[in-house]
């Protein structure tokens, strides 16, 4: 992740943290005790951002191995198929994307008289992603077996592509539920804010006294627990 993305995440977490302090306590005094809440949100934000980037990369990787499979089917050697794939993915994803940069590195490796196996192995070590590792392992096994490596690689491409497509379909089905979850997470804040703006005198009893602090802290703990439980429900691994 880039520095500006981290900065945006920190700013978002800080705004939510300040909103919690205002709505639940009307004071910054509890801030040191609620730092774990800020850290928890940052952890979840980083996980979501990393997952989003991984999904983007996997989609790019799927397009690249499909292009490589087409090049192999057209009669190119594996080395030349990698070079052709680099050319094919540039119009699709642009030169600044991660997949384009990785194929550029592999092409440089091949131009330095490296083998396709070395280029792919280094690619796998850099990205450390399951689908890439599976593809590289299949390629290495096909080379060692001495069989129809091109056919084996094409079959691996189909399997990996189907897996990625299945996950994409699941994400599409869950998209509405995730949006509902985000809305439900915002509802308690909106209710308290509405009450403070319209019937503030009824909420005054919850602020500035021990009983109110305890009550709001229990509500906040229940909210955080429900939030964590909801996140577990909407995350499905294939």
Short mmCIF file of C-alpha atoms in Angstrom, two decimals:
data_model
loop_
_atom_site.label_atom_id
_atom_site.label_comp_id
_atom_site.label_asym_id
_atom_site.label_seq_id
_atom_site.Cartn_x
_atom_site.Cartn_y
_atom_site.Cartn_z
CA UNK A 1 0.00 0.00 0.00
CA UNK A 2 1.08 3.52 -0.73
CA UNK A 3 1.76 6.16 1.91
CA UNK A 4 -1.20 8.27 0.87
CA UNK A 5 -3.48 5.25 1.30
CA UNK A 6 -2.19 4.72 4.83
CA UNK A 7 -2.67 8.43 5.52
CA UNK A 8 -6.26 8.24 4.28
CA UNK A 9 -6.88 5.20 6.51
CA UNK A 10 -5.42 6.94 9.57
CA UNK A 11 -7.53 10.04 8.89
CA UNK A 12 -10.70 7.97 8.51
CA UNK A 13 -9.98 6.01 11.72
CA UNK A 14 -9.27 9.24 13.60
CA UNK A 15 -12.53 10.86 12.43
CA UNK A 16 -14.53 7.81 13.55
CA UNK A 17 -12.60 7.74 16.82
CA UNK A 18 -13.43 11.40 17.45
CA UNK A 19 -17.08 10.74 16.58
CA UNK A 20 -17.20 7.91 19.15
CA UNK A 21 -15.75 10.16 21.84
CA UNK A 22 -18.25 12.90 21.06
CA UNK A 23 -21.37 10.76 20.77
CA UNK A 24 -20.69 8.33 23.60
CA UNK A 25 -18.86 10.55 26.11
CA UNK A 26 -18.83 14.20 24.97
CA UNK A 27 -15.27 14.27 26.22
CA UNK A 28 -11.75 13.44 25.10
CA UNK A 29 -10.79 12.14 28.55
CA UNK A 30 -11.65 8.49 27.71
CA UNK A 31 -9.42 8.63 24.60
CA UNK A 32 -6.41 6.82 26.15
CA UNK A 33 -8.68 3.96 27.25
CA UNK A 34 -10.26 3.66 23.79
CA UNK A 35 -7.01 3.51 21.81
CA UNK A 36 -7.56 -0.28 21.33
CA UNK A 37 -10.76 0.60 19.43
CA UNK A 38 -8.76 2.85 17.10
CA UNK A 39 -6.15 0.14 16.61
CA UNK A 40 -8.87 -2.45 15.96
CA UNK A 41 -10.42 -0.30 13.26
CA UNK A 42 -7.03 0.33 11.65
CA UNK A 43 -6.34 -3.41 11.66
CA UNK A 44 -9.68 -4.12 9.97
CA UNK A 45 -9.12 -1.30 7.48
CA UNK A 46 -5.67 -2.64 6.57
CA UNK A 47 -7.07 -6.16 6.13
CA UNK A 48 -9.89 -4.90 3.89
CA UNK A 49 -7.49 -2.80 1.82
CA UNK A 50 -5.05 -5.69 1.44
CA UNK A 51 -7.91 -8.01 0.45
CA UNK A 52 -9.13 -5.49 -2.11
CA UNK A 53 -5.66 -5.20 -3.63
CA UNK A 54 -5.21 -8.97 -3.64
CA UNK A 55 -8.53 -9.42 -5.45
CA UNK A 56 -7.48 -6.84 -8.02
CA UNK A 57 -4.16 -8.58 -8.54
CA UNK A 58 -5.77 -12.00 -8.82
CA UNK A 59 -8.13 -10.70 -11.48
CA UNK A 60 -5.14 -9.26 -13.34
CA UNK A 61 -3.24 -12.53 -12.91
CA UNK A 62 -6.18 -14.49 -14.31
CA UNK A 63 -6.21 -12.28 -17.42
CA UNK A 64 -2.45 -12.73 -17.81
CA UNK A 65 -2.41 -16.54 -17.61
CA UNK A 66 -5.36 -16.73 -20.00
CA UNK A 67 -3.35 -14.60 -22.44
CA UNK A 68 -0.33 -16.85 -21.84
CA UNK A 69 -2.43 -19.95 -22.49
CA UNK A 70 -3.63 -18.45 -25.78
CA UNK A 71 -0.02 -17.70 -26.76
CA UNK A 72 1.05 -21.26 -25.94
CA UNK A 73 -1.85 -22.62 -27.95
CA UNK A 74 -0.72 -20.47 -30.89
CA UNK A 75 2.65 -22.24 -30.84
CA UNK A 76 4.84 -19.87 -28.84
CA UNK A 77 7.46 -21.24 -26.48
CA UNK A 78 6.94 -20.47 -22.78
CA UNK A 79 9.61 -17.74 -22.90
CA UNK A 80 8.01 -16.02 -25.89
CA UNK A 81 4.54 -16.56 -24.42
CA UNK A 82 5.61 -14.51 -21.38
CA UNK A 83 6.84 -11.74 -23.68
CA UNK A 84 3.59 -11.79 -25.66
CA UNK A 85 1.54 -11.76 -22.47
CA UNK A 86 3.33 -8.62 -21.33
CA UNK A 87 2.25 -6.93 -24.56
CA UNK A 88 -1.34 -8.18 -24.27
CA UNK A 89 -1.97 -7.04 -20.69
CA UNK A 90 -0.66 -3.50 -21.16
CA UNK A 91 -3.82 -2.28 -22.96
CA UNK A 92 -6.03 -4.08 -20.42
CA UNK A 93 -4.45 -2.94 -17.16
CA UNK A 94 -1.90 -0.24 -17.94
CA UNK A 95 1.83 -0.11 -17.29
CA UNK A 96 1.57 1.09 -13.68
CA UNK A 97 -0.37 -1.92 -12.40
CA UNK A 98 1.32 -4.60 -10.34
CA UNK A 99 0.82 -7.36 -12.93
CA UNK A 100 2.36 -5.28 -15.73
CA UNK A 101 5.38 -4.50 -13.57
CA UNK A 102 5.81 -8.18 -12.71
CA UNK A 103 5.72 -9.24 -16.37
CA UNK A 104 8.18 -6.48 -17.15
CA UNK A 105 10.54 -7.94 -14.55
CA UNK A 106 10.09 -11.43 -15.99
CA UNK A 107 10.81 -10.14 -19.49
CA UNK A 108 13.98 -8.44 -18.27
CA UNK A 109 15.01 -11.72 -16.64
CA UNK A 110 14.46 -13.60 -19.90
CA UNK A 111 16.42 -10.99 -21.85
CA UNK A 112 19.32 -11.62 -19.46
CA UNK A 113 19.37 -15.25 -20.65
CA UNK A 114 17.31 -16.47 -17.73
CA UNK A 115 14.94 -19.39 -18.16
CA UNK A 116 11.17 -19.25 -17.98
CA UNK A 117 11.31 -21.42 -14.86
CA UNK A 118 13.62 -18.93 -13.13
CA UNK A 119 11.51 -15.96 -14.15
CA UNK A 120 8.29 -17.57 -12.91
CA UNK A 121 9.91 -18.79 -9.69
CA UNK A 122 11.14 -15.28 -8.89
CA UNK A 123 7.68 -13.95 -9.75
CA UNK A 124 6.14 -16.37 -7.25
CA UNK A 125 8.65 -15.41 -4.54
CA UNK A 126 7.92 -11.72 -5.00
CA UNK A 127 4.12 -11.85 -4.88
CA UNK A 128 3.69 -14.80 -2.45
CA UNK A 129 0.16 -15.46 -3.61
CA UNK A 130 -1.50 -18.89 -3.60
CA UNK A 131 -2.75 -18.90 -7.19
CA UNK A 132 0.63 -17.78 -8.51
CA UNK A 133 2.43 -20.42 -6.46
CA UNK A 134 0.06 -23.13 -7.73
CA UNK A 135 0.63 -22.07 -11.33
CA UNK A 136 4.40 -22.00 -10.93
CA UNK A 137 4.37 -25.40 -9.21
CA UNK A 138 2.34 -26.89 -12.06
CA UNK A 139 4.74 -25.39 -14.57
CA UNK A 140 7.76 -26.81 -12.73
CA UNK A 141 6.13 -30.23 -12.47
CA UNK A 142 5.28 -30.20 -16.18
CA UNK A 143 8.86 -29.36 -17.07
CA UNK A 144 10.24 -32.13 -14.87
CA UNK A 145 7.81 -34.76 -16.14
CA UNK A 146 8.76 -34.14 -19.75
CA UNK A 147 5.17 -34.65 -20.86
CA UNK A 148 2.85 -32.35 -22.75
CA UNK A 149 3.73 -29.32 -20.67
CA UNK A 150 1.66 -26.90 -22.75
CA UNK A 151 -1.50 -28.98 -22.27
CA UNK A 152 -0.79 -29.28 -18.53
CA UNK A 153 -0.29 -25.55 -18.21
CA UNK A 154 -3.52 -24.84 -20.10
CA UNK A 155 -5.44 -27.16 -17.77
CA UNK A 156 -3.92 -25.37 -14.76
CA UNK A 157 -4.94 -22.03 -16.24
CA UNK A 158 -8.54 -23.25 -16.60
CA UNK A 159 -8.62 -24.52 -13.00
CA UNK A 160 -7.16 -21.35 -11.51
CA UNK A 161 -9.41 -19.14 -13.66
CA UNK A 162 -12.52 -21.06 -12.56
CA UNK A 163 -11.53 -20.69 -8.90
CA UNK A 164 -11.02 -16.94 -9.26
CA UNK A 165 -14.33 -16.59 -11.14
CA UNK A 166 -16.15 -18.51 -8.40
CA UNK A 167 -14.76 -16.17 -5.76
CA UNK A 168 -15.73 -13.19 -7.88
CA UNK A 169 -19.30 -14.47 -8.15
CA UNK A 170 -19.45 -14.94 -4.37
CA UNK A 171 -18.17 -11.38 -3.87
CA UNK A 172 -20.88 -10.11 -6.23
CA UNK A 173 -23.57 -11.97 -4.27
CA UNK A 174 -22.22 -10.60 -0.99
CA UNK A 175 -21.87 -7.02 -2.23
CA UNK A 176 -25.43 -6.08 -1.21
CA UNK A 177 -25.00 -7.71 2.21
CA UNK A 178 -21.77 -5.83 2.78
CA UNK A 179 -23.51 -2.57 1.92
CA UNK A 180 -26.31 -3.43 4.36
CA UNK A 181 -23.68 -4.18 7.00
CA UNK A 182 -22.03 -0.79 6.49
CA UNK A 183 -25.41 0.95 6.76
CA UNK A 184 -26.25 -0.95 9.95
CA UNK A 185 -22.88 0.03 11.41
CA UNK A 186 -23.69 3.69 10.80
CA UNK A 187 -27.26 3.53 12.17
CA UNK A 188 -26.36 3.69 15.92
CA UNK A 189 -24.21 6.76 15.33
CA UNK A 190 -26.96 8.43 13.32
CA UNK A 191 -29.57 7.69 15.98
CA UNK A 192 -27.46 9.15 18.80
CA UNK A 193 -26.54 12.16 16.66
CA UNK A 194 -30.20 12.73 15.79
CA UNK A 195 -31.19 12.50 19.46
CA UNK A 196 -28.45 14.95 20.48
CA UNK A 197 -29.53 17.45 17.84
CA UNK A 198 -33.27 17.22 18.50
CA UNK A 199 -33.74 16.03 22.09
CA UNK A 200 -30.38 16.82 23.65
CA UNK A 201 -31.81 17.41 27.10
CA UNK A 202 -32.94 13.78 27.32
CA UNK A 203 -29.37 12.55 26.74
CA UNK A 204 -27.67 14.91 29.18
CA UNK A 205 -28.10 12.38 31.95
CA UNK A 206 -25.73 10.03 30.10
CA UNK A 207 -22.83 12.48 30.10
CA UNK A 208 -20.61 13.81 32.85
CA UNK A 209 -21.45 11.20 35.48
CA UNK A 210 -20.26 7.72 36.38
CA UNK A 211 -23.56 5.95 35.67
CA UNK A 212 -23.77 7.51 32.22
CA UNK A 213 -20.16 6.65 31.38
CA UNK A 214 -20.71 3.03 32.44
CA UNK A 215 -23.94 2.80 30.43
CA UNK A 216 -22.40 4.26 27.27
CA UNK A 217 -19.30 2.09 27.66
CA UNK A 218 -21.49 -1.03 27.80
CA UNK A 219 -23.35 0.14 24.68
CA UNK A 220 -20.04 0.75 22.92
CA UNK A 221 -18.76 -2.71 23.90
CA UNK A 222 -21.95 -4.32 22.55
CA UNK A 223 -21.60 -2.33 19.34
CA UNK A 224 -17.96 -3.37 18.85
CA UNK A 225 -18.87 -7.01 19.53
CA UNK A 226 -21.71 -6.88 16.98
CA UNK A 227 -19.39 -5.21 14.48
CA UNK A 228 -16.78 -7.95 14.85
CA UNK A 229 -19.42 -10.67 14.55
CA UNK A 230 -20.87 -9.05 11.42
CA UNK A 231 -17.46 -8.88 9.78
CA UNK A 232 -16.98 -12.60 10.31
CA UNK A 233 -20.34 -13.34 8.69
CA UNK A 234 -19.65 -11.44 5.47
CA UNK A 235 -16.16 -12.85 4.89
CA UNK A 236 -16.19 -16.18 3.07
CA UNK A 237 -13.03 -18.00 1.98
CA UNK A 238 -13.16 -20.34 -1.02
#
